PDB file of C-alpha atoms and ligand atoms in Angstrom:
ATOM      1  CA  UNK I   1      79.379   5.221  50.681  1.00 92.00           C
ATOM      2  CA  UNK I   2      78.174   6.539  47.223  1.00 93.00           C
ATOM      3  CA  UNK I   3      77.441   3.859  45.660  1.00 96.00           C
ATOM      4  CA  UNK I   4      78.596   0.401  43.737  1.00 97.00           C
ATOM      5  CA  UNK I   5      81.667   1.242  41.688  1.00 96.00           C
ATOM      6  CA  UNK I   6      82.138  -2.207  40.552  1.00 97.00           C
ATOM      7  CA  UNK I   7      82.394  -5.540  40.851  1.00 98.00           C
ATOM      8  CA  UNK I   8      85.246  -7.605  40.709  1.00 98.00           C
ATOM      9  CA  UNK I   9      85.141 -10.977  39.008  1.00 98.00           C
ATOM     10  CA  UNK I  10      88.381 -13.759  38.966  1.00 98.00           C
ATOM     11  CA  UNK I  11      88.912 -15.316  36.010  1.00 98.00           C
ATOM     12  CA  UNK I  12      91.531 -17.746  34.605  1.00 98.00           C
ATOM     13  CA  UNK I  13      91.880 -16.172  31.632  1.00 98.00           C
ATOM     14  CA  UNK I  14      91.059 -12.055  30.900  1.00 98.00           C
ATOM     15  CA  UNK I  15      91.647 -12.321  27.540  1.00 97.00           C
ATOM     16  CA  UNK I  16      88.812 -15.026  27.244  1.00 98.00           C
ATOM     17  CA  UNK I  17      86.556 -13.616  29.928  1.00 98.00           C
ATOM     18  CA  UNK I  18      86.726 -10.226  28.419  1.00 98.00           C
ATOM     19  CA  UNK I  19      85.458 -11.682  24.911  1.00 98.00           C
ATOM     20  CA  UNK I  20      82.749 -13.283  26.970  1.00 98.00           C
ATOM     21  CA  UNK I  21      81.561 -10.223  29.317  1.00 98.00           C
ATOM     22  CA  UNK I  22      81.715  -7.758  26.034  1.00 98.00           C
ATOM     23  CA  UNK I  23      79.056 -10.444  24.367  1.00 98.00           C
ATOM     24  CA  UNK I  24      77.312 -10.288  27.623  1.00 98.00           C
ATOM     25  CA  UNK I  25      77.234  -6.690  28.573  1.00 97.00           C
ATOM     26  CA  UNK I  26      77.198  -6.001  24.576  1.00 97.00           C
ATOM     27  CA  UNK I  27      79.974  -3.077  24.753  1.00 98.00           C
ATOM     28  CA  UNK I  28      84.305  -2.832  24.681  1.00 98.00           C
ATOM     29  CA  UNK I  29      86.707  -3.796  27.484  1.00 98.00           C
ATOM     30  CA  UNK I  30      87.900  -0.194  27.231  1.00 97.00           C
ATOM     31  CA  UNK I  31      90.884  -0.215  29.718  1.00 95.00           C
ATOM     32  CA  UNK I  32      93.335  -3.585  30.767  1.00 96.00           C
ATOM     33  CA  UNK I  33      95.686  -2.188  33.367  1.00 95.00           C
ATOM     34  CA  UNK I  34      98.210  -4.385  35.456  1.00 94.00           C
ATOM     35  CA  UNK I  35      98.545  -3.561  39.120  1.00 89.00           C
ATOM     36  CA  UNK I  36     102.168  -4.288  39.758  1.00 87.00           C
ATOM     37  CA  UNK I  37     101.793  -4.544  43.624  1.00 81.00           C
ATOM     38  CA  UNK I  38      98.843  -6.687  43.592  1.00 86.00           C
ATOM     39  CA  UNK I  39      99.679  -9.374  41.262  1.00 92.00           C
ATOM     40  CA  UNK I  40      96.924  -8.865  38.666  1.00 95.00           C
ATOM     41  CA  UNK I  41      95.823  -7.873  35.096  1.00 97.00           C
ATOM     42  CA  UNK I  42      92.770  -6.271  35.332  1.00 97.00           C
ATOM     43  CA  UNK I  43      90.194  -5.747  32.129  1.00 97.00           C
ATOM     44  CA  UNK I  44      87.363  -3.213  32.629  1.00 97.00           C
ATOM     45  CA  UNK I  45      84.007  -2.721  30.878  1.00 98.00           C
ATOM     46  CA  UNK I  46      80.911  -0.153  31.216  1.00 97.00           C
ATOM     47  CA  UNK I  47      77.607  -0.890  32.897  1.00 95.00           C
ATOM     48  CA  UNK I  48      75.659   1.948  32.962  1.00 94.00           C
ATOM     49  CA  UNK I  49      77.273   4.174  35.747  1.00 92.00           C
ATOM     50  CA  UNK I  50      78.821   1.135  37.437  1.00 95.00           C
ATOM     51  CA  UNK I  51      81.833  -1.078  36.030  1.00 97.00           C
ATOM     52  CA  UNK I  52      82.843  -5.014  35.804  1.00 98.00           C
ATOM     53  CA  UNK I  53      86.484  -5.613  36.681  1.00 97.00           C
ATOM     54  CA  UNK I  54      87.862  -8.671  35.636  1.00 98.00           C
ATOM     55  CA  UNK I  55      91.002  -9.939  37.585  1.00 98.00           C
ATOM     56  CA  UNK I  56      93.681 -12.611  36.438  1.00 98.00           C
ATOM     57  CA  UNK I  57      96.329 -13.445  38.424  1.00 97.00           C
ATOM     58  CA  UNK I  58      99.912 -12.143  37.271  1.00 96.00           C
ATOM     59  CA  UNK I  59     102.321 -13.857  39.248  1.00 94.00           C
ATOM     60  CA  UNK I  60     101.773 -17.367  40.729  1.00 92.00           C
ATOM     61  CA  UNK I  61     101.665 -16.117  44.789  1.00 93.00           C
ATOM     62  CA  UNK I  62      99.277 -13.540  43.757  1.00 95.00           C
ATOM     63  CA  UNK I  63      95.663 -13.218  45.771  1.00 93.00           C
ATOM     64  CA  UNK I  64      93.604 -13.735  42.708  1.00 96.00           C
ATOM     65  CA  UNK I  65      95.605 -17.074  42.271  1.00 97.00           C
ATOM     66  CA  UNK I  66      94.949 -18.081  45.789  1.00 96.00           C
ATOM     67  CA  UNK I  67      90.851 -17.669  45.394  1.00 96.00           C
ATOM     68  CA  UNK I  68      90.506 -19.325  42.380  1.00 97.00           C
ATOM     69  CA  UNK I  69      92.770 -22.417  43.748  1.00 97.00           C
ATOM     70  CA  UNK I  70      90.499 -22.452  46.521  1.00 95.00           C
ATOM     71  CA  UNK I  71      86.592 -21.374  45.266  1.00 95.00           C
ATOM     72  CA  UNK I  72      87.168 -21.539  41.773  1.00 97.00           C
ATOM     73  CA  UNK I  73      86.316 -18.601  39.150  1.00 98.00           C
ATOM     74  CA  UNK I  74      83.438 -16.103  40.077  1.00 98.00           C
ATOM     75  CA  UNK I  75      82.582 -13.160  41.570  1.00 98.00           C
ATOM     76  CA  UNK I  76      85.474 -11.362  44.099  1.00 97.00           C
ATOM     77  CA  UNK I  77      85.111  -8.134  45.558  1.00 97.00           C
ATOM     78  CA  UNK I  78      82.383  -5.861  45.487  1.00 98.00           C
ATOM     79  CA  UNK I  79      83.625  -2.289  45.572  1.00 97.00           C
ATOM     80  CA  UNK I  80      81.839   0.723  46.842  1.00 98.00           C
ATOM     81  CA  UNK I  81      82.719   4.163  45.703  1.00 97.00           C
ATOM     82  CA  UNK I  82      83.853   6.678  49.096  1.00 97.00           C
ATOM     83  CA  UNK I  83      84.842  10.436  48.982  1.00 96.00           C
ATOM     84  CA  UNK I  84      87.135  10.447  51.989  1.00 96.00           C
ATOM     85  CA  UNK I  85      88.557   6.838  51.829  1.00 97.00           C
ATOM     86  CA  UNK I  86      90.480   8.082  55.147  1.00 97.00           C
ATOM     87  CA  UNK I  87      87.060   8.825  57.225  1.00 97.00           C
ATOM     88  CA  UNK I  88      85.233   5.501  55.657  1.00 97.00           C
ATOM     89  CA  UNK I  89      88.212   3.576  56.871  1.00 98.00           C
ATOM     90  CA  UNK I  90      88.044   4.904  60.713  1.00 98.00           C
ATOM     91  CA  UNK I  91      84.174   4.762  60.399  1.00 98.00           C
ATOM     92  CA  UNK I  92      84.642   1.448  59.321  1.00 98.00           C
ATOM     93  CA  UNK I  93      86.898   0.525  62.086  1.00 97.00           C
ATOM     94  CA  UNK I  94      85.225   1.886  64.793  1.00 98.00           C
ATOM     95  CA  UNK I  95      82.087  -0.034  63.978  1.00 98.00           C
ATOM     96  CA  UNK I  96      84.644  -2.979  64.419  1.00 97.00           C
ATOM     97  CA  UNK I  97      84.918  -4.388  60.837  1.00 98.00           C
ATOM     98  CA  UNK I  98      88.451  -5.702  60.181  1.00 98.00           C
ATOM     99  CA  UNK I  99      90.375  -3.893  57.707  1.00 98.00           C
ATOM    100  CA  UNK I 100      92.985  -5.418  55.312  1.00 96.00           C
ATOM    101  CA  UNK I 101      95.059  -2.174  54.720  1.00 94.00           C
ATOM    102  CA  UNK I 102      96.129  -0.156  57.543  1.00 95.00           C
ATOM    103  CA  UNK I 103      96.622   2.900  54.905  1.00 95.00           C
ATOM    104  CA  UNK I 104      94.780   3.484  51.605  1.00 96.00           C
ATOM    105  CA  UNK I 105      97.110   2.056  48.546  1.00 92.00           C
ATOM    106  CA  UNK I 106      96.811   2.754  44.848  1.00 89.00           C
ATOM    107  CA  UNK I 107      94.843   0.387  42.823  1.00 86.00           C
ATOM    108  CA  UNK I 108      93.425   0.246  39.388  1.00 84.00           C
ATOM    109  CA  UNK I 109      91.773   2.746  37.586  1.00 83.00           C
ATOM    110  CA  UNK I 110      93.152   6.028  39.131  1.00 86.00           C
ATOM    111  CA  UNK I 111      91.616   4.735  42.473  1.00 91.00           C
ATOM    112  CA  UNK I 112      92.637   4.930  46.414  1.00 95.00           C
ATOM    113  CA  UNK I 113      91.703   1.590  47.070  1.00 95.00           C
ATOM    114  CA  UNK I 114      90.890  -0.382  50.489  1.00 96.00           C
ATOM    115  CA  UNK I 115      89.902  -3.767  51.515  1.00 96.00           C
ATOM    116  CA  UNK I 116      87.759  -5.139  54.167  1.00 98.00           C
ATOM    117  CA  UNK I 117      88.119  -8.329  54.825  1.00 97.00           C
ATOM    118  CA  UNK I 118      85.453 -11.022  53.959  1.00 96.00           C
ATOM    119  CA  UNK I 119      84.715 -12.033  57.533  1.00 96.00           C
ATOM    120  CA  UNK I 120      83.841  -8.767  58.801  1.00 95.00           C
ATOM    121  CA  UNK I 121      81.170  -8.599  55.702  1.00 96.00           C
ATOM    122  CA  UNK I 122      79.445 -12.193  55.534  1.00 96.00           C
ATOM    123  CA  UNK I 123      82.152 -13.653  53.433  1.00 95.00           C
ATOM    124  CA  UNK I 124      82.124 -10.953  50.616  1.00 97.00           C
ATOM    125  CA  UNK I 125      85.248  -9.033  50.255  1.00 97.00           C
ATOM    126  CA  UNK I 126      84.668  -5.327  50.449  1.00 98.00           C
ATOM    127  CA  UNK I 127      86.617  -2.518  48.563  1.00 97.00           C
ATOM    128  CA  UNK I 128      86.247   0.839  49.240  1.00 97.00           C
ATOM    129  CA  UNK I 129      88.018   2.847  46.515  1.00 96.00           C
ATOM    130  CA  UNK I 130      88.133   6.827  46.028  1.00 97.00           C
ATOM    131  CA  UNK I 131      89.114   8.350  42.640  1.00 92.00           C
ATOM    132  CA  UNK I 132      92.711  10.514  43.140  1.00 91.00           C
ATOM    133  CA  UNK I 133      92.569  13.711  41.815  1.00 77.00           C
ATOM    134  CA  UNK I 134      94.212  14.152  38.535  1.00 61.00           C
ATOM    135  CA  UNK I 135      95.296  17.803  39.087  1.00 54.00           C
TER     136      UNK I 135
HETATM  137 ZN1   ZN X 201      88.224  -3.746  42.441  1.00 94.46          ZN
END
């Protein structure tokens, strides 16, 4: 693992949150990207070398609307940057964590994208995400 890529925050609202994180982190949501397959709208903003996603649920079934029905708005997924998502995920595996993708899927951002699930990590959900080559 490189290091944190981002973090990955539900929120009810991204057009709201994002006003409220660009006070915070004083600087411009500069991408909002919806991920078709995963039922979100996702708003990101610059810290430093790491990010802040924020996640609103798109469609009513959709993950992000499950966690905040059940815990509420507030931090989701922490997500660690990998260069071979393939090897991380069959490290990962052998060491016996539980993995919620059986084969790397495209997320947001340009990114390879897996997820580990929250019991195998002391209730945090993991993502491992690798950037895809643009050329
Ligand atoms: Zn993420």
């Amino acid at each position: 693992m490189n290091k944190i890529e981002h973090i990955g925050i539900a929120v009810n609202d991204l057009q709201q949150a994002g006003n409220i994180y660009e006070k915070l982190l004083n600087t411009a949501v500069y991408k909002i990207e919806e991920v078709l397959s995963e039922g979100v709208k996702t708003a990101f903003l610059g810290v430093g070398t790491n990010k802040i996603e924020l996640l609103e649920a798109s469609t009513p079934d959709s993950p992000i609307a499950k966690f905040i029905a059940k815990k509420g708005e507030g931090v989701h997924h922490i997500a660690f940057e990998v260069s071979d998502i393939r090897a991380e995920m069959q490290r990962l595996k052998d060491e016996g964590f539980v993995l919620l993708n059986g084969e790397p899927k495209l997320g947001a951002d340009n990114k390879l994208v897996c997820f580990v699930h929250p019991k195998s990590a002391n209730g945090v959900l993991i993502e491992l995400c690798q950037e895809v080559n643009r050329d």
